[in-house]
Every structure is written in C-alpha cells, then in structure tokens.
PDB file of C-alpha atoms in Angstrom:
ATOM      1  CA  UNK A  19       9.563 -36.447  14.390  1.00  0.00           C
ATOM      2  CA  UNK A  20       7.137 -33.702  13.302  1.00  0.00           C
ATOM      3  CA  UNK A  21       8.101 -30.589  11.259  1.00  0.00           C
ATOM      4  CA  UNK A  22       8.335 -28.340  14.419  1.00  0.00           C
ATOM      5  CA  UNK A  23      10.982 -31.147  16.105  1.00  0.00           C
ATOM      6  CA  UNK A  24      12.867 -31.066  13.207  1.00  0.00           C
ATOM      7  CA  UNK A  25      13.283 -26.664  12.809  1.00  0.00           C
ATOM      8  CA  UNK A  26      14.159 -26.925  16.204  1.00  0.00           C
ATOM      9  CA  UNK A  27      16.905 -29.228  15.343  1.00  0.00           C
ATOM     10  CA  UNK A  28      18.311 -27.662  12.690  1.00  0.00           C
ATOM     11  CA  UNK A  29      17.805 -24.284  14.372  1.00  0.00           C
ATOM     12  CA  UNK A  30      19.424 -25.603  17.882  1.00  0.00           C
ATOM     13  CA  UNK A  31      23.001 -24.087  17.246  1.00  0.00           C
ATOM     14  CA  UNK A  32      21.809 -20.778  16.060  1.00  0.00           C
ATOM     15  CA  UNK A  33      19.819 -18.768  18.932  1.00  0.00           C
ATOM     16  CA  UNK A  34      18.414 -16.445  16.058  1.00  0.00           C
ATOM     17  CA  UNK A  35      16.994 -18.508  14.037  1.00  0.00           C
ATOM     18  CA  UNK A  36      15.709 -20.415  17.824  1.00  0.00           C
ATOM     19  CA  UNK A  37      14.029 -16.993  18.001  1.00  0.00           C
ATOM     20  CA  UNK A  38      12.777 -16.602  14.648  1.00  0.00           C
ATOM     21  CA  UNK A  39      11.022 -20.053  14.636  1.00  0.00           C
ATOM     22  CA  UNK A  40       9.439 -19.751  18.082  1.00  0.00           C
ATOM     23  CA  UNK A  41       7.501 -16.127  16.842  1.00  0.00           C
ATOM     24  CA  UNK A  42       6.389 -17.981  14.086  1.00  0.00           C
ATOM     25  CA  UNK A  43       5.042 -20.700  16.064  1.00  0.00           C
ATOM     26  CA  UNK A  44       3.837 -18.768  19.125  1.00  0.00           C
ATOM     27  CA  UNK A  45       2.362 -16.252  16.324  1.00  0.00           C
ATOM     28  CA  UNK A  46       0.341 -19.546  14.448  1.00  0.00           C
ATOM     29  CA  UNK A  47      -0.373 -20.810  17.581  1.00  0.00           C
ATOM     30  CA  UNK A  48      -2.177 -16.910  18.990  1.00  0.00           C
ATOM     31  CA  UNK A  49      -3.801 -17.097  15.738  1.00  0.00           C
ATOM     32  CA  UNK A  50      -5.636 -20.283  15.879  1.00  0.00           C
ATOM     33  CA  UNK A  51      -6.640 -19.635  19.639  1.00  0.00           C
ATOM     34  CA  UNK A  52      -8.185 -17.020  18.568  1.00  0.00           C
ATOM     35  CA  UNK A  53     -10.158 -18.267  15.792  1.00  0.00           C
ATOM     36  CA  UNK A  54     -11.246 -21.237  17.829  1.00  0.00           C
ATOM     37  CA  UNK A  55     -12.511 -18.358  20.690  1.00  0.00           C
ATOM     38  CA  UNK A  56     -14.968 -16.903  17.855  1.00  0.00           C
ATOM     39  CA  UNK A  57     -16.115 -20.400  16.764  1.00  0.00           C
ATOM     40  CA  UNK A  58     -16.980 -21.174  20.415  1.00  0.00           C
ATOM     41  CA  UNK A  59     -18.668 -17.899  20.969  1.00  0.00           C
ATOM     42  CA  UNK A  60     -20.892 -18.636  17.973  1.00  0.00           C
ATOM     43  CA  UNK A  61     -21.182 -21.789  17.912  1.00  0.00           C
ATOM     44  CA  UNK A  62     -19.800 -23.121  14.362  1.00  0.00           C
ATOM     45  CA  UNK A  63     -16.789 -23.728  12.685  1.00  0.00           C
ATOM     46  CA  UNK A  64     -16.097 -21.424   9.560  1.00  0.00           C
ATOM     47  CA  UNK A  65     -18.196 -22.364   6.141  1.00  0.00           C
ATOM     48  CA  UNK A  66     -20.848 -24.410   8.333  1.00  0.00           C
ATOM     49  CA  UNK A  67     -23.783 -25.258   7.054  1.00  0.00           C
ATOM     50  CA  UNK A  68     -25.242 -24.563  10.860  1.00  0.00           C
ATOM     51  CA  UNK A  69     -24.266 -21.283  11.073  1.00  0.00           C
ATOM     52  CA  UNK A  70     -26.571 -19.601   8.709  1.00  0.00           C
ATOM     53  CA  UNK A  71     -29.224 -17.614   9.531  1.00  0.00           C
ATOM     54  CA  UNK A  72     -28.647 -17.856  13.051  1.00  0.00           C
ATOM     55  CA  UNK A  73     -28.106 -13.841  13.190  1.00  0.00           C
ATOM     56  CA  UNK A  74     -24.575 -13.583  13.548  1.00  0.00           C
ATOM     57  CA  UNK A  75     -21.442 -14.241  11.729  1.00  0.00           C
ATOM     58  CA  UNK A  76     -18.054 -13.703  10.987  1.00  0.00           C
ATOM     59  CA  UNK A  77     -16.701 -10.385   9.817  1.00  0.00           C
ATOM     60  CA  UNK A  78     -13.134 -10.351   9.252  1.00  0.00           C
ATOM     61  CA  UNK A  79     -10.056  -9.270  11.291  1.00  0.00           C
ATOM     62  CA  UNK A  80      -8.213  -6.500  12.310  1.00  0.00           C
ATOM     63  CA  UNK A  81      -4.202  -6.597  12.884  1.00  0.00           C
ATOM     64  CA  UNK A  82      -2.382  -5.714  15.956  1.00  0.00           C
ATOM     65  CA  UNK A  83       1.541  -6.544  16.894  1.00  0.00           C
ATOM     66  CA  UNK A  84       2.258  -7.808  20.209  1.00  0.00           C
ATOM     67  CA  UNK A  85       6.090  -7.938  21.650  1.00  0.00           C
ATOM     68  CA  UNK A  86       7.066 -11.109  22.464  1.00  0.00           C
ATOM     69  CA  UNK A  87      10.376 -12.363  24.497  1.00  0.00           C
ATOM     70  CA  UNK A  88      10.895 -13.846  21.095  1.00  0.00           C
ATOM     71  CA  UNK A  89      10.420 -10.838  18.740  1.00  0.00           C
ATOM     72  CA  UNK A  90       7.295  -9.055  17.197  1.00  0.00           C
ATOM     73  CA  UNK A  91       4.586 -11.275  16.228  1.00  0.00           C
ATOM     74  CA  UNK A  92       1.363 -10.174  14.093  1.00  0.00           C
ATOM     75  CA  UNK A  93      -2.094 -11.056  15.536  1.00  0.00           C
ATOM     76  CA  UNK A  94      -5.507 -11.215  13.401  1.00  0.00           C
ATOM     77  CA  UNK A  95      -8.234 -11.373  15.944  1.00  0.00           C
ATOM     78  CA  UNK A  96     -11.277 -11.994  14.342  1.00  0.00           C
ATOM     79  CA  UNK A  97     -14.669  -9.925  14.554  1.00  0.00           C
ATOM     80  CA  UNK A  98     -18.161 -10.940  14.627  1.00  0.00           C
ATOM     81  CA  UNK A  99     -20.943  -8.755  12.755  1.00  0.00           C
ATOM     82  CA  UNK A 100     -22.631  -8.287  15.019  1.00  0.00           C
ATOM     83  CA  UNK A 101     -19.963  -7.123  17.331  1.00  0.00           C
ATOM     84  CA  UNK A 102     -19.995  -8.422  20.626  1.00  0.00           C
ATOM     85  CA  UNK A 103     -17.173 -10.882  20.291  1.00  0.00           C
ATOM     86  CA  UNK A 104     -14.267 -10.129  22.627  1.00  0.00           C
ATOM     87  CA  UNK A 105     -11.412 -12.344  22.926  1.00  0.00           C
ATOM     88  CA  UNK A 106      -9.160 -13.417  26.200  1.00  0.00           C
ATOM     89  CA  UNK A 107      -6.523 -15.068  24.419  1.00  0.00           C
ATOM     90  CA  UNK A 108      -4.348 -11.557  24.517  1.00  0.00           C
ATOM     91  CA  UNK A 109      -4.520  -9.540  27.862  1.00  0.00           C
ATOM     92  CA  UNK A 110      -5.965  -5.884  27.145  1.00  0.00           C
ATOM     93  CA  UNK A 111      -3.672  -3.545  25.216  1.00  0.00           C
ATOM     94  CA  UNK A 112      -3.054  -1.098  27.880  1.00  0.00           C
ATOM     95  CA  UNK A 113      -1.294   1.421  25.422  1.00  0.00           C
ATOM     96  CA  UNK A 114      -3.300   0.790  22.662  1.00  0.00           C
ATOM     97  CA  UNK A 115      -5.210   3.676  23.994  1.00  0.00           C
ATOM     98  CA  UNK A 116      -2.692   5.633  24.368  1.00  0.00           C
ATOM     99  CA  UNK A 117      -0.750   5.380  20.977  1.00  0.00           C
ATOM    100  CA  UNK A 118      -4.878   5.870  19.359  1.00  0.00           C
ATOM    101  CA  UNK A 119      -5.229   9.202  21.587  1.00  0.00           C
ATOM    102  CA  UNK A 120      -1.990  10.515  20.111  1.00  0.00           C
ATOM    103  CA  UNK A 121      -2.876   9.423  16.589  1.00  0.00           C
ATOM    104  CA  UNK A 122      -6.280  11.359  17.096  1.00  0.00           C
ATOM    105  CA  UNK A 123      -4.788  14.968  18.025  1.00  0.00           C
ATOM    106  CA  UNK A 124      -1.726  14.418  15.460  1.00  0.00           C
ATOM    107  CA  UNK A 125      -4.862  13.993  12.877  1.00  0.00           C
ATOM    108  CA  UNK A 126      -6.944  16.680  14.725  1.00  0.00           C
ATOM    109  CA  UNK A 127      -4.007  19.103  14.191  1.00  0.00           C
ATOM    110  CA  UNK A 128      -3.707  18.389  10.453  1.00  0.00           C
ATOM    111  CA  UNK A 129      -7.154  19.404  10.211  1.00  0.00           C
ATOM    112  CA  UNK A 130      -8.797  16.068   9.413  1.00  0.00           C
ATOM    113  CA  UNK A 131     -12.455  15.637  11.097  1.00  0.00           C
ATOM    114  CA  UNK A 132     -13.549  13.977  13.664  1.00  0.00           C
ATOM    115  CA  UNK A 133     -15.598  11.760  11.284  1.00  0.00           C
ATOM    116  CA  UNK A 134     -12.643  10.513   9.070  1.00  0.00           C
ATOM    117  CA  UNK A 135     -10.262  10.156  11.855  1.00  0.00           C
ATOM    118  CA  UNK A 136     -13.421   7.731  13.426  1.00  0.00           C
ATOM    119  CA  UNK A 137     -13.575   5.838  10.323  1.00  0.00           C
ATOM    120  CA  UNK A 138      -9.562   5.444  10.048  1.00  0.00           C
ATOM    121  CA  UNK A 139      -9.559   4.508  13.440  1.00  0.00           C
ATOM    122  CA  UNK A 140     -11.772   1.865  13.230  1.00  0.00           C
ATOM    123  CA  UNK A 141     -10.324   0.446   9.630  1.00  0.00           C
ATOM    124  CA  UNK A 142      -7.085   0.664  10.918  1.00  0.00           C
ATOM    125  CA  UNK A 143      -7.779  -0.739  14.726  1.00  0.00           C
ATOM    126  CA  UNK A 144     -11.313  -2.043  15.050  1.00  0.00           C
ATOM    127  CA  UNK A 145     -11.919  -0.194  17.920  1.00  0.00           C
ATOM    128  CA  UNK A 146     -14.703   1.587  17.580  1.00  0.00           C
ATOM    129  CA  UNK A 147     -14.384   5.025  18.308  1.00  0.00           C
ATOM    130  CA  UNK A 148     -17.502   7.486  17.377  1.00  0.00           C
ATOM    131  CA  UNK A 149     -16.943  11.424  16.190  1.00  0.00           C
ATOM    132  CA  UNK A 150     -18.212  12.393  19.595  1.00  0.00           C
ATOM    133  CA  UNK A 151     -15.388  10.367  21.090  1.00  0.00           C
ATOM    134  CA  UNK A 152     -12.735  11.545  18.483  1.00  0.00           C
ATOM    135  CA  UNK A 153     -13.822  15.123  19.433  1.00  0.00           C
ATOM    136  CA  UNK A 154     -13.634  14.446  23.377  1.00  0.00           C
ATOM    137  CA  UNK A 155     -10.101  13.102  23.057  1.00  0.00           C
ATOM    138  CA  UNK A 156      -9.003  16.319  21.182  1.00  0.00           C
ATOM    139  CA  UNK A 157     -10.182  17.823  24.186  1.00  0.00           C
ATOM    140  CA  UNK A 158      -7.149  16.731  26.329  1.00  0.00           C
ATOM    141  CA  UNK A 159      -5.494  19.830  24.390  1.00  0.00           C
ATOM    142  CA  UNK A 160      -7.366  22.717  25.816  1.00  0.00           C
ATOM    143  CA  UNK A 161      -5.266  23.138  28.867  1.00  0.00           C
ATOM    144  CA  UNK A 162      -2.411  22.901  27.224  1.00  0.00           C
ATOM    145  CA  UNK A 163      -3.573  25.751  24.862  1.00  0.00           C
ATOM    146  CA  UNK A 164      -4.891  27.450  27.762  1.00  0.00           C
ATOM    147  CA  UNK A 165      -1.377  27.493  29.732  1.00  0.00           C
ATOM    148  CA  UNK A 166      -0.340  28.643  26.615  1.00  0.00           C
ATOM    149  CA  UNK A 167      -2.426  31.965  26.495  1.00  0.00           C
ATOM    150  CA  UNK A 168      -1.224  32.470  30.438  1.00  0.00           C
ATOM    151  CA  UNK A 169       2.498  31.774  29.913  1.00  0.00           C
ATOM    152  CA  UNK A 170       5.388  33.925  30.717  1.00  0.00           C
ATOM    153  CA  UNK A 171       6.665  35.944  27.360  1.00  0.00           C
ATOM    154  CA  UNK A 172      10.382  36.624  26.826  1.00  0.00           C
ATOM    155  CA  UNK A 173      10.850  40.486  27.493  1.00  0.00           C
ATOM    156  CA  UNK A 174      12.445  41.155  24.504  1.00  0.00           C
ATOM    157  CA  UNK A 175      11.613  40.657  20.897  1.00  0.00           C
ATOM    158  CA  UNK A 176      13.651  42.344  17.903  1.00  0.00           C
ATOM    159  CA  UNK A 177      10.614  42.268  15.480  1.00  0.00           C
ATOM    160  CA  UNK A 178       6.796  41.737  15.876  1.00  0.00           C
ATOM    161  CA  UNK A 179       4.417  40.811  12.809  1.00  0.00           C
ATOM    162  CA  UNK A 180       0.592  41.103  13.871  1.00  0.00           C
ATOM    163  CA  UNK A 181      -1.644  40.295  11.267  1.00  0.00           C
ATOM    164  CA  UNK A 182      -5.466  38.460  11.043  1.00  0.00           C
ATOM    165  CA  UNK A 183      -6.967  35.624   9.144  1.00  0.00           C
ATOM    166  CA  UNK A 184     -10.623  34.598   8.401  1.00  0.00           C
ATOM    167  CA  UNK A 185     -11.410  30.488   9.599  1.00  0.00           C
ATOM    168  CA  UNK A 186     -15.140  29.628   9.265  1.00  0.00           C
ATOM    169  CA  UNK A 187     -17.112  29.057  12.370  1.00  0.00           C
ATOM    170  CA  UNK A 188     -20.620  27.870  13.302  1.00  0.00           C
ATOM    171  CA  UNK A 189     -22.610  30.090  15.454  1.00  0.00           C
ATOM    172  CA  UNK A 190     -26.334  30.892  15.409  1.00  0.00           C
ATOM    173  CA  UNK A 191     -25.198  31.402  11.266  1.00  0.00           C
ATOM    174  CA  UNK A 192     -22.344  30.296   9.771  1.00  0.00           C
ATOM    175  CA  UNK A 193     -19.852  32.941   9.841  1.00  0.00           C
ATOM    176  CA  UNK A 194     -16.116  34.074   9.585  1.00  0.00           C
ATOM    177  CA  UNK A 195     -13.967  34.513  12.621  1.00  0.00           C
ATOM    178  CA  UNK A 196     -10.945  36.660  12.767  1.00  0.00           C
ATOM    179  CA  UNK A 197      -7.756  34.953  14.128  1.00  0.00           C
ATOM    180  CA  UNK A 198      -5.469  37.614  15.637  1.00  0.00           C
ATOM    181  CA  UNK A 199      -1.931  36.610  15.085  1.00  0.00           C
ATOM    182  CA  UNK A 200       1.311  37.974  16.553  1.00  0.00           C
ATOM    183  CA  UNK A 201       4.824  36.154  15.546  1.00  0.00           C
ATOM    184  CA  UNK A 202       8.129  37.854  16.855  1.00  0.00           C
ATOM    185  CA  UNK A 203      11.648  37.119  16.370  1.00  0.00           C
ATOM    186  CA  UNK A 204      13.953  37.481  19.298  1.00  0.00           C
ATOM    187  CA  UNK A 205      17.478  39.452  19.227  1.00  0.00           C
ATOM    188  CA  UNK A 206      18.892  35.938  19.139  1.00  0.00           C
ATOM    189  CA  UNK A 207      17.031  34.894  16.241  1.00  0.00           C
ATOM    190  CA  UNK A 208      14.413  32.913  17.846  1.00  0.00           C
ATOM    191  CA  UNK A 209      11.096  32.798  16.002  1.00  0.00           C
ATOM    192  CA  UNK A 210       7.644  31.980  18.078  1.00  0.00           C
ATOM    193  CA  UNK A 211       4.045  32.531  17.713  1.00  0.00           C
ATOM    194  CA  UNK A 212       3.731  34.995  20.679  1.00  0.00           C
ATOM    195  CA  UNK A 213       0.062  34.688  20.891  1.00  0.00           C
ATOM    196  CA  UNK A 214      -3.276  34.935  19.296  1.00  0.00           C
ATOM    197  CA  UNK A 215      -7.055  35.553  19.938  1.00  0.00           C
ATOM    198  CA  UNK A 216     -10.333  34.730  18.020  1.00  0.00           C
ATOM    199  CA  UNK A 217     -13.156  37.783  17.463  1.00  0.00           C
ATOM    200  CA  UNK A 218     -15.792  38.240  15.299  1.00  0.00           C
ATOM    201  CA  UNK A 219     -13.960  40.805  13.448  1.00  0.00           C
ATOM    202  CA  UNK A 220     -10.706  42.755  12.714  1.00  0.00           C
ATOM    203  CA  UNK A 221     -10.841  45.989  14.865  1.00  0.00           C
ATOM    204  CA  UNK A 222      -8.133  48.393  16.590  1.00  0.00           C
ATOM    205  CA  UNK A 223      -9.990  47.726  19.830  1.00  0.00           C
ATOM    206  CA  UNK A 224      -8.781  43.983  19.782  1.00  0.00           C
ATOM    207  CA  UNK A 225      -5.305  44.545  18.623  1.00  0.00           C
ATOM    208  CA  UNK A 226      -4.698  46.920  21.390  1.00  0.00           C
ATOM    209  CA  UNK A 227      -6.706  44.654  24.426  1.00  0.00           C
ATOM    210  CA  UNK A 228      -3.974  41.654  22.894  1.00  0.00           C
ATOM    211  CA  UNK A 229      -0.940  43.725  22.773  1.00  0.00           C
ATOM    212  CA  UNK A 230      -1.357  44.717  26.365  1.00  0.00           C
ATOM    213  CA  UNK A 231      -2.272  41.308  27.443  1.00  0.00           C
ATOM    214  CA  UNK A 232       1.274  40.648  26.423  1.00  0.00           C
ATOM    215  CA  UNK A 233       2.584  43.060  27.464  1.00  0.00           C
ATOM    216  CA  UNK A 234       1.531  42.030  31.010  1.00  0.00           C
ATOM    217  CA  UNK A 235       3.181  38.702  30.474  1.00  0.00           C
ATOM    218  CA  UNK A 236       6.300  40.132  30.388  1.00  0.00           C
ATOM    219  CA  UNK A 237       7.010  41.697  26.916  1.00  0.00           C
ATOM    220  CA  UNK A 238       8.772  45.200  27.396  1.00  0.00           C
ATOM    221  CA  UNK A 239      10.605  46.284  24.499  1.00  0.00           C
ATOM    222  CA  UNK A 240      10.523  46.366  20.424  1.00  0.00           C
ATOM    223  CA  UNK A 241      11.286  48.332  18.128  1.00  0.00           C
ATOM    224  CA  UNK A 242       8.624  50.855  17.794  1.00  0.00           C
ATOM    225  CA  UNK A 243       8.716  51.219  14.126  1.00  0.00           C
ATOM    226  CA  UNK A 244       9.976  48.471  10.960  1.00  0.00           C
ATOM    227  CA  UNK A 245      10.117  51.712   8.703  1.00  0.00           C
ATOM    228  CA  UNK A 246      13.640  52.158   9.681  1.00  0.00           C
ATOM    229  CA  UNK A 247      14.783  49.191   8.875  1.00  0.00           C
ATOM    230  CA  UNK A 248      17.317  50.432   7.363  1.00  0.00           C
ATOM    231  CA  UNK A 249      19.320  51.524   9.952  1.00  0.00           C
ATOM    232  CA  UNK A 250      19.624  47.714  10.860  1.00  0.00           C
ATOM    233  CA  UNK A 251      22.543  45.721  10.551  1.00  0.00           C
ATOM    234  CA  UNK A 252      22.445  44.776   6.498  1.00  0.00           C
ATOM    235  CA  UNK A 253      22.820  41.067   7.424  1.00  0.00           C
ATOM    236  CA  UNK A 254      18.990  40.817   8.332  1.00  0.00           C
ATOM    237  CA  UNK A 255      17.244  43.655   6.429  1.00  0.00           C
ATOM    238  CA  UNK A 256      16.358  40.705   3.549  1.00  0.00           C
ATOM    239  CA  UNK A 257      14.509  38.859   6.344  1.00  0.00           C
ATOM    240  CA  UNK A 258      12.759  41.495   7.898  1.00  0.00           C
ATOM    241  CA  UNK A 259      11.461  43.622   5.582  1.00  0.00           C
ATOM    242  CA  UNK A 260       8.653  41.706   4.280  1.00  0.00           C
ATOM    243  CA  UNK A 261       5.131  39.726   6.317  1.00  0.00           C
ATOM    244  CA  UNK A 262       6.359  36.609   4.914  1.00  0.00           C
ATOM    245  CA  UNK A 263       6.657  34.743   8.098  1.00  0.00           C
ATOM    246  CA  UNK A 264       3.465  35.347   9.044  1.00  0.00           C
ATOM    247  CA  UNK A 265       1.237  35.259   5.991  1.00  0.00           C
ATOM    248  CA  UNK A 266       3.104  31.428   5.736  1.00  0.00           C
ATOM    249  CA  UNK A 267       1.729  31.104   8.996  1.00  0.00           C
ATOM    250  CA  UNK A 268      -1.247  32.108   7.976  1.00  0.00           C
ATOM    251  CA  UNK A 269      -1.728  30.025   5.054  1.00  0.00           C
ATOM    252  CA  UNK A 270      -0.836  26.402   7.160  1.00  0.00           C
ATOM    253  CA  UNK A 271      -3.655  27.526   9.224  1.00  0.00           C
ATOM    254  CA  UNK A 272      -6.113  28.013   6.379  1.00  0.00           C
ATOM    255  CA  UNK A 273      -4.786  25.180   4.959  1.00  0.00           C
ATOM    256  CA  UNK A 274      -5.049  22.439   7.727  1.00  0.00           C
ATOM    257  CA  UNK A 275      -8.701  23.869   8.363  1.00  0.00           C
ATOM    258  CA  UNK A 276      -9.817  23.490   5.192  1.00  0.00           C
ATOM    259  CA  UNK A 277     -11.094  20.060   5.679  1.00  0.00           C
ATOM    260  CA  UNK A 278     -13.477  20.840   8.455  1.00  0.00           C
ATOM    261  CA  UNK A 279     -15.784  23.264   6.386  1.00  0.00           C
ATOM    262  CA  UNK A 280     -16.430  24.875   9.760  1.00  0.00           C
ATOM    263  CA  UNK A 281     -15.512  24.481  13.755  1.00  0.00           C
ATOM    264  CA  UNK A 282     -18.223  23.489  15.661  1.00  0.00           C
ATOM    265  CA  UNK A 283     -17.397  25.928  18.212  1.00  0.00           C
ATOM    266  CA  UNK A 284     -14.899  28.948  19.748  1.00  0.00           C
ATOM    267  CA  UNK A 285     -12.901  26.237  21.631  1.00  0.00           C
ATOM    268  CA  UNK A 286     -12.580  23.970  18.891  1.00  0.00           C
ATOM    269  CA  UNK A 287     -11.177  26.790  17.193  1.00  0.00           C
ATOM    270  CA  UNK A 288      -9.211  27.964  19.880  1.00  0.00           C
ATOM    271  CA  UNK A 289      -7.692  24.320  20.441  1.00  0.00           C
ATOM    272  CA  UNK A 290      -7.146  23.753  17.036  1.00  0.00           C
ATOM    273  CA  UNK A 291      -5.305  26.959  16.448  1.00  0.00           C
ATOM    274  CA  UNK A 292      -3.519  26.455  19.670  1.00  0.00           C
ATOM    275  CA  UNK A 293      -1.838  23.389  18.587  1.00  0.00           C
ATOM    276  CA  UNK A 294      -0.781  25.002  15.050  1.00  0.00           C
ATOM    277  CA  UNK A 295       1.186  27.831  17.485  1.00  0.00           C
ATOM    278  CA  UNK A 296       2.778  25.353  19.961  1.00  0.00           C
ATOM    279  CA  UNK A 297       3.828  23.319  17.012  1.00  0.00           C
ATOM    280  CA  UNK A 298       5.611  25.979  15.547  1.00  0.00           C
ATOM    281  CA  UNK A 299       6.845  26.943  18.431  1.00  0.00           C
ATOM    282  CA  UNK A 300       8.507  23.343  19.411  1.00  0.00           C
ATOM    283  CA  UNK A 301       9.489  23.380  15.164  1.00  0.00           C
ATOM    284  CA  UNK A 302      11.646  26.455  15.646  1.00  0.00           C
ATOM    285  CA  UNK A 303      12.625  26.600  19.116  1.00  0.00           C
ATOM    286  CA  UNK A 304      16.554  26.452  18.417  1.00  0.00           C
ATOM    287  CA  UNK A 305      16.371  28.157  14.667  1.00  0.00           C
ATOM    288  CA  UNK A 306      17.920  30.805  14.337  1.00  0.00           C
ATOM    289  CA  UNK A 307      16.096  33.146  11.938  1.00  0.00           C
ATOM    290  CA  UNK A 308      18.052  34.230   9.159  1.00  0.00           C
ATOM    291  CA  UNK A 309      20.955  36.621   9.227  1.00  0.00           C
ATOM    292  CA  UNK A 310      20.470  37.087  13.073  1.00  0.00           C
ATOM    293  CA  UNK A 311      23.011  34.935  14.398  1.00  0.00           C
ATOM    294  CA  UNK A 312      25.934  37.078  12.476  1.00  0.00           C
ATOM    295  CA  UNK A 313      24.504  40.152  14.563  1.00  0.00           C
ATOM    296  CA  UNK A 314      23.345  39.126  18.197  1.00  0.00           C
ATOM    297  CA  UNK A 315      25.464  41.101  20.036  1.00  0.00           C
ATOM    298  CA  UNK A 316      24.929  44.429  18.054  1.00  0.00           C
ATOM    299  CA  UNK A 317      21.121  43.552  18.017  1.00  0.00           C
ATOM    300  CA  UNK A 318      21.164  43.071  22.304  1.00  0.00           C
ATOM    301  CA  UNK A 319      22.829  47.005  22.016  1.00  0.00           C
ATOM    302  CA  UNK A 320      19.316  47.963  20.721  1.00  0.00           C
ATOM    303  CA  UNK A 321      17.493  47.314  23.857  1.00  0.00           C
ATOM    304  CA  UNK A 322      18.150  48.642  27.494  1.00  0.00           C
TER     305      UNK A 322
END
C-alpha cells in the first residue's frame, strides 16, 4: 500500500479532507507534467551535464491558480530563457486576458506608466506584455470617455465649481496643458464631475465654449451667483462656501499623474483624465453631499 492508498483510506469517511488530498495530488501531479514538458522540449533533465552550452536553459517559473472540481490548486509552469517554451499540459487561460486588461487600466488610472505596469505584468504573470501593448489596452477607455463628453446632463444643479489645473504634456516642446474642470452638486445632494476639456491655456473664451456645451446637454438652471450664499438654508452654507471639492479634485489628478512626467499625447490625457471623472462619479453616485439631505425640498423651491 503506497502513501497515496493509505490518505485515501484514512480520508475515505471525510469528503473534505477526500477533497483536500486530491488538489494536492492533482496539483503535484500538474506540476511534474509540466516540468517533464520543458525537459522534453530541451532535451535534458535539470542539473545535466548535457545541457550546457547548448543555447538554452531553464529560467524559473511563474504562478498561476487554476479551479479545480476539487478546490484551487497552484501551478508553477516553468520558462525557458530563451522563451519559446509553451506548455499543453493546462488548456489556455481564456480570462487570464481579461483579469490582465483590467489590472492594466486600474494601474493606468492610478497613474503608473505603461513601462512599470509592463514590467509588473510580466513579474507577476510571465506574459509578456510590451509598453506599446500596455498603452493599446488603455485604449479600450476612450469611448467610454468619449460617451462621457456626449452624455445627457441632469437639468438642474444647486452649485457649480469651475476651476483649471496644469498636467504636463508632450507636444512639439514639452509644455503645460490646462484641464478645465466643472464639479456640481445637485439639489439632492448629488456630487459629479459634470465635465472637462484640455487647452493650451486658461482663457474666458474656453470657459464660455464648455459652459454652453453643457448647457446643450441639458443643464438649464443654477444659481447665478455663490455670493449670496447666505440667503441659503444654514444647514449647507459650511459646505458651499469654499472650492474645496474641487481643488481635492484637483490635487488626485496632479497626484496620480505625477508618475508619468508627461502624456504622450491629448488623448492619453483626455483618457486618463476621463477615467479620474467617471471614477468619481461611480464613488459618489448615492452620497449625499453634506447638509443637503436636511434641505431637499426647500432647495427644489429654488428652481422652476
């Protein structure tokens, strides 16, 4: 009886622990087909005195889980240096791909670079995914962004803050582009980056092309003028009064661009800015800004 025929034994009255010792085994057993794939594909076992200088050799592992009927099991499936071992042990991982796209624009967003999310990638995975690749993928967000320039604005907001901020951008020269920002809060107190736009600079001419390209989305009525804020319900003067929503707004954007040095381009910018505002957006889309849910009906009474 060999040690496998006697687990089972003990194991036969207890269908977790049945589980338990068939992942181990099935997991040892992945394992070693594996290794014996890469020692048929070059040609010597591990340590052999054959296998030098013959131009290729092993080069570690990387780690990926597989679900089993039996539970999780951890694979290391071995690399050559060279790189053109593949193994068909393991079918393809179908959503590998899939979980590594979403990996790349979560890491996109947080402003790492297409470089370092490569490398990561490939420590992490093995799968070798290049900068221009990396960059590509972020791609997949540009309609989304661009649906969410064209989408259909609530009609009413209590409060607008419009302010700009300076993110570095290559062009002929390196220069400074100004990020047009506009952040409202809704009578129900509902906070959302309304919309934004990229220019070389902070002019009049911009603010006012913006404000009636939201206006033709479907945004009617504010309130004209925050001087009188005042005459507002007391219960939300403390959060109104000051920029601080959007200067913290601001500052995440600075912050998470930092490590790029500079955007390649207007659409990188443009994408990457896009997903800072949707993010927000989906963050605070049932928050209701301070003070404002004590007053929503006497706030409604302000509009038509």
């Amino acid at each position: 009886m060999n040690d496998f025929t006697k687990n089972m034994a003990q194991a036969l009255f207890n269908q977790d622990k049945i589980n338990d010792l068939l992942r181990k085994e099935l997991q040892q057993a992945v394992n070693d087909l594996l290794e014996a794939e890469l020692t048929a594909f070059l040609g010597y076992d591990p340590y052999a005195r054959n296998g030098w200088n013959t131009g290729n050799s092993r080069n570690g592992a990387y780690f990926r889980k597989v679900d089993t009927q039996f539970g999780e099991i951890e694979i290391q499936v071995p690399r050559d240096r060279n790189g053109m071992f593949h193994q068909h042990t393991l079918p393809d991982y179908k959503q590998h791909s899939n979980v590594l796209e979403s990996m790349i624009i979560k890491l996109y967003s947080k402003g790492v670079t297409t470089r370092e999310i490569a490398d990561l990638i490939e420590k992490m995975y093995g799968s070798h995914y290049g900068p221009a690749q990396v960059s590509n993928i972020s791609k997949q967000m540009i309609p989304k962004v661009e649906a969410y320039h064209q989408r259909k604005l609530s009609n009413k907001f209590f409060c607008v803050y419009l302010d700009a901020t300076y993110v570095p951008l290559r062009q002929e020269t390196f220069e400074r582009e100004a990020v047009y920002i506009a952040i409202g809060i809704k009578p129900n107190g509902h906070k959302e980056v309304i919309d934004y736009c990229i220019a070389p600079s902070e002019n009049i001419g911009v603010w006012t092309e913006m404000l009636q390209n939201m206006k033709s989305r479907g945004l009617k009525q504010v309130e004209p003028d925050l001087l009188v804020f005042y005459n507002y319900p007391k219960q939300i003067r403390a959060s109104i009064y000051s920029t601080n929503m959007i200067e913290s707004f601001n500052n995440v954007i600075k912050r998470k661009a930092k490590p790029k040095a500079e955007f390649p381009t207007e659409q990188s910018l443009d994408t990457f800015i896009g997903i800072q505002a949707m993010s927000y957006n989906d963050r605070y889309f049932n928050r209701i800004h301070k003070g404002f849910g004590q007053v929503q009906d006497t706030l409604e009474s302000y509009f038509d």
